PDB file of C-alpha atoms in Angstrom:
ATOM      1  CA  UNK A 362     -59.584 -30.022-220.689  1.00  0.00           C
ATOM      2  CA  UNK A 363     -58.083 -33.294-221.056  1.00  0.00           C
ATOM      3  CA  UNK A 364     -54.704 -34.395-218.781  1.00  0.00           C
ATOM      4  CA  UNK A 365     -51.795 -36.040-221.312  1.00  0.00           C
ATOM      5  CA  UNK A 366     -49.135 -37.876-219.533  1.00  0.00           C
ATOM      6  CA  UNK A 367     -45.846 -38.393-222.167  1.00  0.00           C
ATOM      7  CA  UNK A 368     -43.704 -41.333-222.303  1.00  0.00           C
ATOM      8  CA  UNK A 369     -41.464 -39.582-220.191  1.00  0.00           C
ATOM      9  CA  UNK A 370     -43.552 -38.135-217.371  1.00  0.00           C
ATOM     10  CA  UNK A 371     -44.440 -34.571-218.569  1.00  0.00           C
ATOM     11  CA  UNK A 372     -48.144 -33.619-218.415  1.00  0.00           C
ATOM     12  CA  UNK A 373     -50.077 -32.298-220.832  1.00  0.00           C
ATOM     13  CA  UNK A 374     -53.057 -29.930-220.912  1.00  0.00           C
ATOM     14  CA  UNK A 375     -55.477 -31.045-224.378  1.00  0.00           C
ATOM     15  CA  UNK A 376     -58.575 -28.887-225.083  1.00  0.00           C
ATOM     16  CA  UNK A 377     -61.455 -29.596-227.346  1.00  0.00           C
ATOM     17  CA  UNK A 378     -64.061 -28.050-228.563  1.00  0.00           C
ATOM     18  CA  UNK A 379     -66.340 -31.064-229.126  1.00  0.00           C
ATOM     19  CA  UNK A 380     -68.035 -32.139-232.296  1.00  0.00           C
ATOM     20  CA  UNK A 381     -68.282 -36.043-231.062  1.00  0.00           C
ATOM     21  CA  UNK A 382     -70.141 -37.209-234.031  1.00  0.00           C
ATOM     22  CA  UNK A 383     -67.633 -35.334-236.684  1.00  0.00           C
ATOM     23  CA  UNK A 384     -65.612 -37.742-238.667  1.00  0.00           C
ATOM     24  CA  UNK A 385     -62.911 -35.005-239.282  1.00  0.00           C
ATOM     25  CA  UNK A 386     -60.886 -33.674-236.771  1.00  0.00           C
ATOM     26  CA  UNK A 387     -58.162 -30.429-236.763  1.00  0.00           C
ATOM     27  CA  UNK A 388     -55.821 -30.439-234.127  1.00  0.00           C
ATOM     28  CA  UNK A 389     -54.205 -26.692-233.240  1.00  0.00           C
ATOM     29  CA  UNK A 390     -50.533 -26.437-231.851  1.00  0.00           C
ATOM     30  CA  UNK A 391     -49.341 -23.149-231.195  1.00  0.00           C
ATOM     31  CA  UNK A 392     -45.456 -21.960-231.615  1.00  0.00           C
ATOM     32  CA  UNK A 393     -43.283 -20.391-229.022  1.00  0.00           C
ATOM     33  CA  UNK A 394     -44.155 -18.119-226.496  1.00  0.00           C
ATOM     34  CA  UNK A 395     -47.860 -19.343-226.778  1.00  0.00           C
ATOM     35  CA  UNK A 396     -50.463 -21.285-225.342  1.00  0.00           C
ATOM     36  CA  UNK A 397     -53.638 -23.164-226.945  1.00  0.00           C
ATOM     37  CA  UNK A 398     -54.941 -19.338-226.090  1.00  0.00           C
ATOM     38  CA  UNK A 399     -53.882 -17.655-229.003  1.00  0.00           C
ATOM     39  CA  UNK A 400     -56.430 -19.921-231.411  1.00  0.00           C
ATOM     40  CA  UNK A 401     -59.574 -18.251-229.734  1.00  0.00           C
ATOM     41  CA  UNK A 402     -58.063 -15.519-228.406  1.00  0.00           C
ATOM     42  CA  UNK A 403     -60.136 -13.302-230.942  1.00  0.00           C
ATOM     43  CA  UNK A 404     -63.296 -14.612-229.733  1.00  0.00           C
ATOM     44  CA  UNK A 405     -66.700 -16.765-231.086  1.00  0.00           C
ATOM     45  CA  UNK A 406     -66.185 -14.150-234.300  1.00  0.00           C
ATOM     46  CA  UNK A 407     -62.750 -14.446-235.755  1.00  0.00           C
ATOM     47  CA  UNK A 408     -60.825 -17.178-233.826  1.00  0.00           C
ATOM     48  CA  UNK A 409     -59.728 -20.099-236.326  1.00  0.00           C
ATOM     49  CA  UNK A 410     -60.657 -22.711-233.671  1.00  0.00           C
ATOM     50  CA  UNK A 411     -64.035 -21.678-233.816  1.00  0.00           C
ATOM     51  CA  UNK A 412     -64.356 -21.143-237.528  1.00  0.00           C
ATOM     52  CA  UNK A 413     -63.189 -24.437-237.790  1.00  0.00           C
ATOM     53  CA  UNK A 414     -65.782 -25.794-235.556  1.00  0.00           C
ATOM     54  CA  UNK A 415     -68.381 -23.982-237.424  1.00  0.00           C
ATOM     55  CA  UNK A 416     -67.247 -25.887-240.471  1.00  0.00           C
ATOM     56  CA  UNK A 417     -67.731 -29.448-238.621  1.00  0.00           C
ATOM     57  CA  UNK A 418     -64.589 -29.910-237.307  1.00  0.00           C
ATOM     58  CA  UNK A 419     -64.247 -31.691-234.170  1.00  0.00           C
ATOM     59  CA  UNK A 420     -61.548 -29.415-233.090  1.00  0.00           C
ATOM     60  CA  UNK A 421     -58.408 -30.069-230.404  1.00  0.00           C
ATOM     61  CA  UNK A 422     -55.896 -27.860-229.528  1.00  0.00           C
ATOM     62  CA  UNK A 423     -52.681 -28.528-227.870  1.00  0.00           C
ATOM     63  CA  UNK A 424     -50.693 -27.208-225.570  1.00  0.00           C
ATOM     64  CA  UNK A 425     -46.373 -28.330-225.281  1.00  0.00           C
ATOM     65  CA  UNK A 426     -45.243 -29.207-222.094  1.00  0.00           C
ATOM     66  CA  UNK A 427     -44.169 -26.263-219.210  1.00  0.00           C
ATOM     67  CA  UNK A 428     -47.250 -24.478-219.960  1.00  0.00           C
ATOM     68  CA  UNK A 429     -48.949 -26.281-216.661  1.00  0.00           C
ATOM     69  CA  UNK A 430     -46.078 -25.666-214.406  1.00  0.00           C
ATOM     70  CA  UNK A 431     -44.476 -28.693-212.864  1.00  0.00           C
ATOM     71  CA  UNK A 432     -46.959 -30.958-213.985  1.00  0.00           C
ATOM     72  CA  UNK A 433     -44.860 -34.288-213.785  1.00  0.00           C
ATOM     73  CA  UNK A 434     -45.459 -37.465-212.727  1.00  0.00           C
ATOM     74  CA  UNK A 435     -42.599 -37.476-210.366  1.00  0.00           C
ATOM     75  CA  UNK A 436     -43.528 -34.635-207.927  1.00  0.00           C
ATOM     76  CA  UNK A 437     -40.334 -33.963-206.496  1.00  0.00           C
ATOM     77  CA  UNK A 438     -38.581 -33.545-209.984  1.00  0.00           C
ATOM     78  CA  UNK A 439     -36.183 -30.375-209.932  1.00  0.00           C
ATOM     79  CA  UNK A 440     -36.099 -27.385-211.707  1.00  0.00           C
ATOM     80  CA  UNK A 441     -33.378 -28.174-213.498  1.00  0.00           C
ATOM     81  CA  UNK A 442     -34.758 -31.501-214.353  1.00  0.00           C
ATOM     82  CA  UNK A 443     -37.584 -30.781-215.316  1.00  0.00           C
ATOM     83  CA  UNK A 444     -37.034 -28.167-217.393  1.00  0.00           C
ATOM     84  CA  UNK A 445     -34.018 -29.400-218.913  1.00  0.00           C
ATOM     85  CA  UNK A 446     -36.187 -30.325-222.589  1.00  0.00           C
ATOM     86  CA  UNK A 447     -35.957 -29.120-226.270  1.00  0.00           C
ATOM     87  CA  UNK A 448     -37.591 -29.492-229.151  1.00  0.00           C
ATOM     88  CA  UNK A 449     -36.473 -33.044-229.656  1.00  0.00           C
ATOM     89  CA  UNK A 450     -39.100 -33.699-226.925  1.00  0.00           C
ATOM     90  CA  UNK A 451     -41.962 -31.378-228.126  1.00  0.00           C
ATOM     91  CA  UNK A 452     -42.044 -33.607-231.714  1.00  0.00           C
ATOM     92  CA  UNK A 453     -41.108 -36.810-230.002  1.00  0.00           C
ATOM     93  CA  UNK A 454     -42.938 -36.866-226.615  1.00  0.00           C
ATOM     94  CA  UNK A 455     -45.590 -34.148-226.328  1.00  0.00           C
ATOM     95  CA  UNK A 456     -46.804 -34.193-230.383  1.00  0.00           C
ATOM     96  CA  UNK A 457     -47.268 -38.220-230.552  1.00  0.00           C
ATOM     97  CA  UNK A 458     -48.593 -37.996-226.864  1.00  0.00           C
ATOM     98  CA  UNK A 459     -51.444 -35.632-228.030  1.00  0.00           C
ATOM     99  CA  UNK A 460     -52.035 -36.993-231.402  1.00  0.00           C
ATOM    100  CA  UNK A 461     -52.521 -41.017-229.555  1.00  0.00           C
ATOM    101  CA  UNK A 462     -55.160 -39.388-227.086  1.00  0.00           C
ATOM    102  CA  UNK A 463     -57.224 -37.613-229.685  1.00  0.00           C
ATOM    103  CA  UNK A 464     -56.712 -41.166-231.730  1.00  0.00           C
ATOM    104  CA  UNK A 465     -58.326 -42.580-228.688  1.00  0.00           C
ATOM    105  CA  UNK A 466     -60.879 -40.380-228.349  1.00  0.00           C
ATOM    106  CA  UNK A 467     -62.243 -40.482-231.477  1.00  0.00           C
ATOM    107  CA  UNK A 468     -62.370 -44.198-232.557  1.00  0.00           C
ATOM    108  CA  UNK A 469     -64.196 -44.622-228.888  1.00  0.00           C
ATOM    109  CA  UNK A 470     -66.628 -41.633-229.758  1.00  0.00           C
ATOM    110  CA  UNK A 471     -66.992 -42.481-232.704  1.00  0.00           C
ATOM    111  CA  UNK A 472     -67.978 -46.268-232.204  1.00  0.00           C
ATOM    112  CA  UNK A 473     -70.705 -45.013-229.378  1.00  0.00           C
ATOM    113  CA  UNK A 474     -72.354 -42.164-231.342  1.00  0.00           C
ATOM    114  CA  UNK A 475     -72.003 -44.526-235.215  1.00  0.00           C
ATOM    115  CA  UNK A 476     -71.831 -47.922-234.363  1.00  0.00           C
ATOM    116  CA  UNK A 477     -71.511 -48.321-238.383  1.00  0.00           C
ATOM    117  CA  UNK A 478     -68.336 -46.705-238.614  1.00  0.00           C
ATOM    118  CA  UNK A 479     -66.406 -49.685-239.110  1.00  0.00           C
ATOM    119  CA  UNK A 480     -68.943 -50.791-242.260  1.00  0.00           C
ATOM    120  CA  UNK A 481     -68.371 -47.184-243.682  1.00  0.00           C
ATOM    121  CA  UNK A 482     -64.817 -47.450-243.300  1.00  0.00           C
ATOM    122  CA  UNK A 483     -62.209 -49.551-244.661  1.00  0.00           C
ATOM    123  CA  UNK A 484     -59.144 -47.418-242.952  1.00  0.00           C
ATOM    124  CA  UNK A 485     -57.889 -48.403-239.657  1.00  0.00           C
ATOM    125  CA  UNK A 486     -59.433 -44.716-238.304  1.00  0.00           C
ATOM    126  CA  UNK A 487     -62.349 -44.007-239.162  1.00  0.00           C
ATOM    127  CA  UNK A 488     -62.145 -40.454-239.188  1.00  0.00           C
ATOM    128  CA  UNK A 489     -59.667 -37.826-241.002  1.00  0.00           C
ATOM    129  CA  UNK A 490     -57.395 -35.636-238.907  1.00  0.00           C
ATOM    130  CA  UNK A 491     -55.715 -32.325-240.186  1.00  0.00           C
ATOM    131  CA  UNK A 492     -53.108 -30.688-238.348  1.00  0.00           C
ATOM    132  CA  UNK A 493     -52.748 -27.045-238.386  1.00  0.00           C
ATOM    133  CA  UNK A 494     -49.617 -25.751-236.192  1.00  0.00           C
ATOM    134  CA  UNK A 495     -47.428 -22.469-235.953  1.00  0.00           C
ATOM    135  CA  UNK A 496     -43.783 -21.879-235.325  1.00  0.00           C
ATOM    136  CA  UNK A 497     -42.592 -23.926-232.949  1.00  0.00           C
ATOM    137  CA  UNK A 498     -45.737 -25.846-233.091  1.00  0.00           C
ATOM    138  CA  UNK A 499     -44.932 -26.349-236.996  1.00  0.00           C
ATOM    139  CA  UNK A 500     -40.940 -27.477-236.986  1.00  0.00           C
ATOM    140  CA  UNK A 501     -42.410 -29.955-233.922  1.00  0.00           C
ATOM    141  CA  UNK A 502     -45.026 -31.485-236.305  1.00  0.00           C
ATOM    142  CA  UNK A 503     -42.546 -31.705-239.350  1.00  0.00           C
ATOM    143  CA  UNK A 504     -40.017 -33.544-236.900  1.00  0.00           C
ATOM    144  CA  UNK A 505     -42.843 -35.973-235.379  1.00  0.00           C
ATOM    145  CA  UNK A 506     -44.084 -36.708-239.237  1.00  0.00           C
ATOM    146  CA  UNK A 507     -40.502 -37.363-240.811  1.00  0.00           C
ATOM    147  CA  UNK A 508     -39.880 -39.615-236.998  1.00  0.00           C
ATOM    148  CA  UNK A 509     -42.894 -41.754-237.781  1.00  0.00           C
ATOM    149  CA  UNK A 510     -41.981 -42.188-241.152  1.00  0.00           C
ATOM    150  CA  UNK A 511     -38.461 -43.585-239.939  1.00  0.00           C
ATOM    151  CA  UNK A 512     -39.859 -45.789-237.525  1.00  0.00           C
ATOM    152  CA  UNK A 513     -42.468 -46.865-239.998  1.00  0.00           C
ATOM    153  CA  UNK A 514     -45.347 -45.866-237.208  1.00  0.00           C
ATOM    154  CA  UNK A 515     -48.780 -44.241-238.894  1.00  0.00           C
ATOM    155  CA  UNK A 516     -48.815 -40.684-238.186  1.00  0.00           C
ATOM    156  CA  UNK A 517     -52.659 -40.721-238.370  1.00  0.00           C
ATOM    157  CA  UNK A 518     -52.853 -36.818-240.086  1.00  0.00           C
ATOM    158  CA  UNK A 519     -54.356 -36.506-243.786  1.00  0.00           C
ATOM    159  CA  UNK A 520     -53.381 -33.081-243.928  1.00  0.00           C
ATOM    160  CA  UNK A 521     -50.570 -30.726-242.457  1.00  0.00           C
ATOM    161  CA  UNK A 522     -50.733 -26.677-242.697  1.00  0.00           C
ATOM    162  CA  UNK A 523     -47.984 -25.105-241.059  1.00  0.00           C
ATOM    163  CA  UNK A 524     -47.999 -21.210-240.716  1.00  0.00           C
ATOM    164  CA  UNK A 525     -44.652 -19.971-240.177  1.00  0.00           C
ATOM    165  CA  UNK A 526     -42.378 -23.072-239.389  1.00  0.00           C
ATOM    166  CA  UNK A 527     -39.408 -22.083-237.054  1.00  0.00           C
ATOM    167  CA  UNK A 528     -36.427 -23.297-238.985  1.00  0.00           C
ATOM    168  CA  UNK A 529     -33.013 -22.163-239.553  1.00  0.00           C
ATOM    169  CA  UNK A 530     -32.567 -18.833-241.660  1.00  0.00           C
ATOM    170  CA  UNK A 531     -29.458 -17.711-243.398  1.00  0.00           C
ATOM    171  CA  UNK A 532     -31.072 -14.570-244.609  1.00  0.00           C
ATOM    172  CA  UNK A 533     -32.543 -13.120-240.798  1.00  0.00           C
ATOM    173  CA  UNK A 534     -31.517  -9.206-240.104  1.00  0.00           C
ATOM    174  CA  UNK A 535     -28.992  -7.800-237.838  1.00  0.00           C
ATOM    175  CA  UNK A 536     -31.976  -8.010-235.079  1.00  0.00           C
ATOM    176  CA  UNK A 537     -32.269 -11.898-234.892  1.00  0.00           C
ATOM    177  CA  UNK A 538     -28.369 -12.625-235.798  1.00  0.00           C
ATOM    178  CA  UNK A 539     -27.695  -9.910-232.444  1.00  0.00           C
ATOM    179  CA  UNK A 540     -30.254 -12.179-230.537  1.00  0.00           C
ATOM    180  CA  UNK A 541     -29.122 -15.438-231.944  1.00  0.00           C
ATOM    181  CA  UNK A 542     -25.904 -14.361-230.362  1.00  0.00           C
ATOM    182  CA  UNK A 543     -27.109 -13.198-226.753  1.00  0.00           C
ATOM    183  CA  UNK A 544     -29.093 -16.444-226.582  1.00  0.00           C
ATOM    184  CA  UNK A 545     -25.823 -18.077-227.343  1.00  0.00           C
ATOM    185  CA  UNK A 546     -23.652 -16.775-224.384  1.00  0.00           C
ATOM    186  CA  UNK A 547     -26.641 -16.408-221.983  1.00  0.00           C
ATOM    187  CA  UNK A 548     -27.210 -20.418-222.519  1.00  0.00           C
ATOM    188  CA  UNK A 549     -23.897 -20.679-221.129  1.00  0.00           C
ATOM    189  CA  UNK A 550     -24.183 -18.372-217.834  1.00  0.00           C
ATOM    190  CA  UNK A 551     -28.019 -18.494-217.018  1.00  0.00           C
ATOM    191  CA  UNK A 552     -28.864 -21.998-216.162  1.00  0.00           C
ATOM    192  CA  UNK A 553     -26.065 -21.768-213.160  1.00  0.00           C
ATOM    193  CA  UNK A 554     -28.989 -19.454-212.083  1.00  0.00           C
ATOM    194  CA  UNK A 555     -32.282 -19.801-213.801  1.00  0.00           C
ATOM    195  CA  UNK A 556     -33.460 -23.301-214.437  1.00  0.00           C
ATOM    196  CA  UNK A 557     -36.109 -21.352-217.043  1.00  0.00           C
ATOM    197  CA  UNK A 558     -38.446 -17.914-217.753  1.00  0.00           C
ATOM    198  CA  UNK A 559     -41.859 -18.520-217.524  1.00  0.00           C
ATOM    199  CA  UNK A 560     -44.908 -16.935-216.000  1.00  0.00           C
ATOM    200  CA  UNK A 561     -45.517 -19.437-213.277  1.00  0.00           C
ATOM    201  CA  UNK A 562     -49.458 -19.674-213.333  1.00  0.00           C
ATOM    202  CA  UNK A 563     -52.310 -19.859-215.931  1.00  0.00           C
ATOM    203  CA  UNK A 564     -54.260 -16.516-213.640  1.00  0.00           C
ATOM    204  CA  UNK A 565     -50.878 -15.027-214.773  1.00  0.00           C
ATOM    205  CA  UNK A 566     -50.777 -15.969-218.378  1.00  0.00           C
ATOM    206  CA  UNK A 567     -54.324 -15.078-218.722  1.00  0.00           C
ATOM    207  CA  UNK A 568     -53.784 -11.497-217.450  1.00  0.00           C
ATOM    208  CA  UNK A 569     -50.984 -11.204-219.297  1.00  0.00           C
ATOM    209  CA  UNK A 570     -52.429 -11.992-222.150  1.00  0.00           C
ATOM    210  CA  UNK A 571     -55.381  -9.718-221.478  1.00  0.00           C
ATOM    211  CA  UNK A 572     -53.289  -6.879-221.057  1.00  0.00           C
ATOM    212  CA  UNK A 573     -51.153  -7.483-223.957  1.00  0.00           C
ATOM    213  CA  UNK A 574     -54.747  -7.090-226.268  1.00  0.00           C
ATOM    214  CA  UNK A 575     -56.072  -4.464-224.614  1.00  0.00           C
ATOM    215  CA  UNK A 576     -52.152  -2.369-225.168  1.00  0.00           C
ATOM    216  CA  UNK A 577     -52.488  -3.755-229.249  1.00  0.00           C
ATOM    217  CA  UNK A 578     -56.277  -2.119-228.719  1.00  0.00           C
ATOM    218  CA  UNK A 579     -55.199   1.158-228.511  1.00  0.00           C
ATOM    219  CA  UNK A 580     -55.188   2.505-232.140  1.00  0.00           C
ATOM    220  CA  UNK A 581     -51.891   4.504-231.802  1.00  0.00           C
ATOM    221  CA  UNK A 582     -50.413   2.292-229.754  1.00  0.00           C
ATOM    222  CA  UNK A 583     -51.187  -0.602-231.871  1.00  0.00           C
ATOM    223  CA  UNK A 584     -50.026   0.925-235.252  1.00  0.00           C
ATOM    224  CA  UNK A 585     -46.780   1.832-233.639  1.00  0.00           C
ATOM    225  CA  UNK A 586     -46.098  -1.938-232.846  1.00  0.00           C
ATOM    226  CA  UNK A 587     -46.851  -2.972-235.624  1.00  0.00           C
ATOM    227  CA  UNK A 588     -44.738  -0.423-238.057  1.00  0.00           C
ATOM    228  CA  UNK A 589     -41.771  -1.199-235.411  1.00  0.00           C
ATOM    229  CA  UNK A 590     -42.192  -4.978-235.717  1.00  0.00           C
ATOM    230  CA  UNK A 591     -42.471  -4.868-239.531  1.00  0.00           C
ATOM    231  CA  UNK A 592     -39.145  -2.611-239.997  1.00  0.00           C
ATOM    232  CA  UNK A 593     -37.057  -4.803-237.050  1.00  0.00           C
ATOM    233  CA  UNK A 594     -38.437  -8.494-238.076  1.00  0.00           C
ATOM    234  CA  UNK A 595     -39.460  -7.981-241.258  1.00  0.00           C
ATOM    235  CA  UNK A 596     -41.705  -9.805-243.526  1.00  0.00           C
ATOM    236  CA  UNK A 597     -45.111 -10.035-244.872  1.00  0.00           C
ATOM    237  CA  UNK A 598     -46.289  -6.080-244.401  1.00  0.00           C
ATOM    238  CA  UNK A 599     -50.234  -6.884-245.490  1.00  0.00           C
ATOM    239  CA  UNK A 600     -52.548  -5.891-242.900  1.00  0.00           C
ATOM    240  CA  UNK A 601     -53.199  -9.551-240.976  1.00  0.00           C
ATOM    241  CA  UNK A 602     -54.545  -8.063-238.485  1.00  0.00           C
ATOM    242  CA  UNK A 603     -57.601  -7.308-240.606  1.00  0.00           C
ATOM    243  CA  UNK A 604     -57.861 -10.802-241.839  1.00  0.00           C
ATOM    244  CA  UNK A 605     -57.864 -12.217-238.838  1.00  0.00           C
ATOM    245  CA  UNK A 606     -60.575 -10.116-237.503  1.00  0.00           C
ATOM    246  CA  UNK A 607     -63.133 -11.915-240.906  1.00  0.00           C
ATOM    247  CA  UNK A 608     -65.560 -13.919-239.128  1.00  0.00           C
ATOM    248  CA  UNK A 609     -64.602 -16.808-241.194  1.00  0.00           C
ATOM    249  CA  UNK A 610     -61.441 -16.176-243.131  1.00  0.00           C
ATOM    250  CA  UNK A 611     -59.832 -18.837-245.148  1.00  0.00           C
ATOM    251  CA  UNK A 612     -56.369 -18.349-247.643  1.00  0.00           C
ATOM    252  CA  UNK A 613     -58.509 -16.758-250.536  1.00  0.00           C
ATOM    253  CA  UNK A 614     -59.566 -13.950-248.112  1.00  0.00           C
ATOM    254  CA  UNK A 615     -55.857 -13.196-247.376  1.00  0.00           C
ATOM    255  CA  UNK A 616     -53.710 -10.212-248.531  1.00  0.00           C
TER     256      UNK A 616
END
């Protein structure tokens, strides 16, 4: 894992799953409520990371800020300080943060392991770098792109897949307009009380994690959440849970 320090203090945790000599690169963001995790949570057989690796990607994946608790540079930063962040930050600090280290990581690498990159190459990087985020992850990318473009800064990415952007939805069910509402009044009451929620360690996460699987595992169990999800979120009904299971699934093997 590799330690990312933002502009503003926050600290980053930047995985890899190294192809040094690769001269294209895929960097993974996750979306809310999620960790680098859930892109190899499905294993060597399944997990996009590792598909992507197996198609000679030298593969990152990031992780947004809070998900190492209180890492800061300032170690007596409060609660309320430090947790007192939005997305604003996540596409303007922790996206450019990650994006400059894996920037500087490659060219370096890349210099060492082909000192003829720079004859091969005419572009100021020598190697291509796709970005493929969810949710969160995916409005964050979107905001650091369109940011770069204003400040006239090279966003370094040659290609941008975003699964499920968070965004703003006029059409969203009685379900999400009821919790756009109690997130609404809470945001008004609960900081007098609760700087944030969050599971306070990665042993914690993990476990959680592992016992959220092994609950989906359960064949009854697991159809039940599902059918429940589907009728109070809605959306895409197709069995994704299938797909995402192929060893090396790609959009054409999609529902």
């Amino acid at each position: 894992a590799i330690r990312v320090v933002t502009s503003d203090g926050y600290g980053l945790l930047l995985e890899r799953i190294p192809r040094r000599d690769a001269r294209k690169a895929v960097f993974l963001q996750h979306g809310a409520l999620d960790s680098s995790m859930g892109w190899v949570s499905n294993g060597v057989v399944g997990s996009p990371a590792f598909a992507a690796y197996d198609q000679g990607y030298d593969v990152f994946l990031g992780n947004f800020r809070g998900l190492v608790s209180r890492d800061h540079v300032n170690k007596n930063i409060s609660s309320k300080d430090f947790w007192s962040y939005s997305i604003n930050e996540h596409a303007t600090e922790d996206i450019p943060a990650m994006i400059d280290k894996v920037h500087e990581i490659k060219t370096s690498e890349l210099k060492l392991y082909q000192p003829n990159v720079e004859e091969l190459s005419n572009e100021e990087q020598p190697y291509k770098l796709c970005i493929l985020s969810h949710s969160l992850g995916g409005a964050a990318v979107l905001m650091y792109v369109v940011t770069r473009r204003i400040e006239e800064k090279p966003h370094r990415l040659s290609r941008l897949i975003l699964l499920s952007p968070a965004g703003f939805h006029e059409d969203s069910n009685l379900c999400f307009t009821l919790m756009e509402y109690g997130f609404i009044l809470s945001k008004q009451i609960l900081p007098r009380f609760v700087p944030a929620f969050y599971i306070p360690t990665r042993f914690f996460r993990m476990l959680l994690n592992k016992l959220a699987r092994d609950f989906h595992n359960y064949p009854a169990v697991g159809g039940l959440v599902q059918t429940l999800m589907g009728n109070v979120i809605g959306g895409d009904s197709s069995n994704w849970v299938g797909v995402m299971g192929l060893p090396h699934y790609n959009m054409n093997d999609m529902p």
